[in-house]
Amino acid sequence: MLLVTPTPKPPHQLQAVVVNGDNVRQPVSRNMEDLMLEVEDLFERQLRIESLLSMSRKLQGELRERLNSSPQSMLPSHNYTLPTGHERGIYLALEVGGSTLRVALVELHGQGVNQERLRVRRIECSPIDADVRQLRELAFVDWIAARIRDMLAMEVNTKMDEPLRMGIAWSFPIDQTSIKSGNVLGMGKGFHCSKFVQGHDLGDLIEQACQRAHLNIRLDAIVNDSSATLLSNAYLDPTTRLAAILGTGINVAVHLPITALHPSKFGSRLMPRSSEATHVLVNTEFSMFGKTILPSTRWDEKLNASHILPDYQPLEYLIAGGYMGEIVRLILVEATAGAGLFGGHLPPSLSSEYALDTRTLAAIEHDHSASLVPSCILFQERHPSSSPPLYSDMYFIRQVTRSVSRRSSAYFTAGLHALSSLLEDMGGSEPLPNRPNHVGIGCDGSVINKYPGYMARCQDLMDQLTGLEGGQARRRVVLEKTIDSAVVGAGVAGAMAACCNG
């Protein structure tokens, strides 16, 4: 493969070109530098720390409104307390997502001296592929039970004389009725079992499937992925009061005073006595926030207009990994047609929506070579074209990618700051003697944990926002990377429920 890599030019020398009939690139009317500067201006002019603080304050107002009224967000769970860190035992943990089932045995060791606090003793991952999604009626939950049986068969030292306690991190909509029960609200069109299981109690479905598989298992807890991340991190760091998932999508869980939510949020459930619980774990459904608050660009509006659910998850469309690549792709399409990117010939694969993924963006943004040859090779491999990208093409793509990812990290941090400030104002976190100025946020997901430099940018912005807003009056909010948080959190939830239920 021949790569055309001329001597690197500084940004002011970038020129837009098209390919003529002799396959020679010639200048066109619009300069790529002008479009690049426009992109930078539209994506980054609102990212001054004072502007982000203003966004945070407006988001705090939206949060307060939804604590009182929204049936779709700020939803109280049935988890009222956080782990003490003293929970012990071996627990079966499931993470049921849209594309993967993970089955694990989680060992909790408490706070013993010179011993690791927890260990994922075994974890098995099974893809939920097209064949699995086509399973009908009870066949899908029977498939889950079979995967549990397969994993336990590898554990020769696991005794089944007594029921093995289990927690589940369930990623689909559910109307939870207790810590271990809830009616399935659907699983999406891709799952053929969805209509059959809809309205049925998830706890009953799973336990009965385990009985049919001759498994001696007791389900003790059901949580969603963001709540599981909070419980997982809180087991290790007792200052944890929030948790964020930022990968393909986004969600955040927060531990708030019960009094912060309107009584109607709790429906007809039997509430714990105030002596037993004063707080509740809240699923924010944070992807739904920010529509009238966070500035957007024409490319964002185009993405939103063509989405199957326009305006449904405005924050997610602006910052999540499932959309960053599409925002960049839309800019590249415009730049090719109007400014001569790729010589005016768009690589065929980029004609398709969502063809540019965030992993490619991460690699290009992280390419610090003078020639950008690694980015050229990668881009040509993933998006072949008869005219390989020039240095000027790759420089443009890298600068656009940086603008999109910087905005993503800035908006994400403004959202976390809004939630942490709300938590502080509502008395949702009492200082600990050993860490009086520390509040932890457990973080999981491919973007926050794996996109180069992303978490560091977020932490820097969070420190600036906290300092600008409250100085010494605000505790430092620390983003903490979590690993296997959904399955660990499901195990912790099971342990907490087992301690309460006996």
Tab-separated table of C-alpha atoms in Angstrom, residues 31 35 39 95 131 142 169 199 233 236 248 290 295 333 367 374 387:
chain	number	residue	atom	x	y	z
A	31	ASN	CA	-9.730	26.215	2.707
A	35	LEU	CA	-13.437	24.760	8.337
A	39	VAL	CA	-15.110	23.331	14.077
A	95	GLU	CA	-24.226	-9.001	34.287
A	131	ASP	CA	-28.906	-16.697	17.646
A	142	ASP	CA	-32.871	-21.074	30.280
A	169	ALA	CA	-26.871	-6.374	37.145
A	199	GLY	CA	-44.671	-8.011	32.630
A	233	ASN	CA	-16.545	1.219	44.351
A	236	LEU	CA	-13.478	-0.416	48.485
A	248	THR	CA	-21.337	3.509	24.194
A	290	GLY	CA	-29.290	18.924	29.057
A	295	PRO	CA	-24.754	24.156	23.288
A	333	VAL	CA	-18.633	14.307	4.922
A	367	ASP	CA	-0.929	9.661	17.403
A	374	PRO	CA	0.383	5.419	11.942
A	387	SER	CA	-6.605	7.828	-2.939
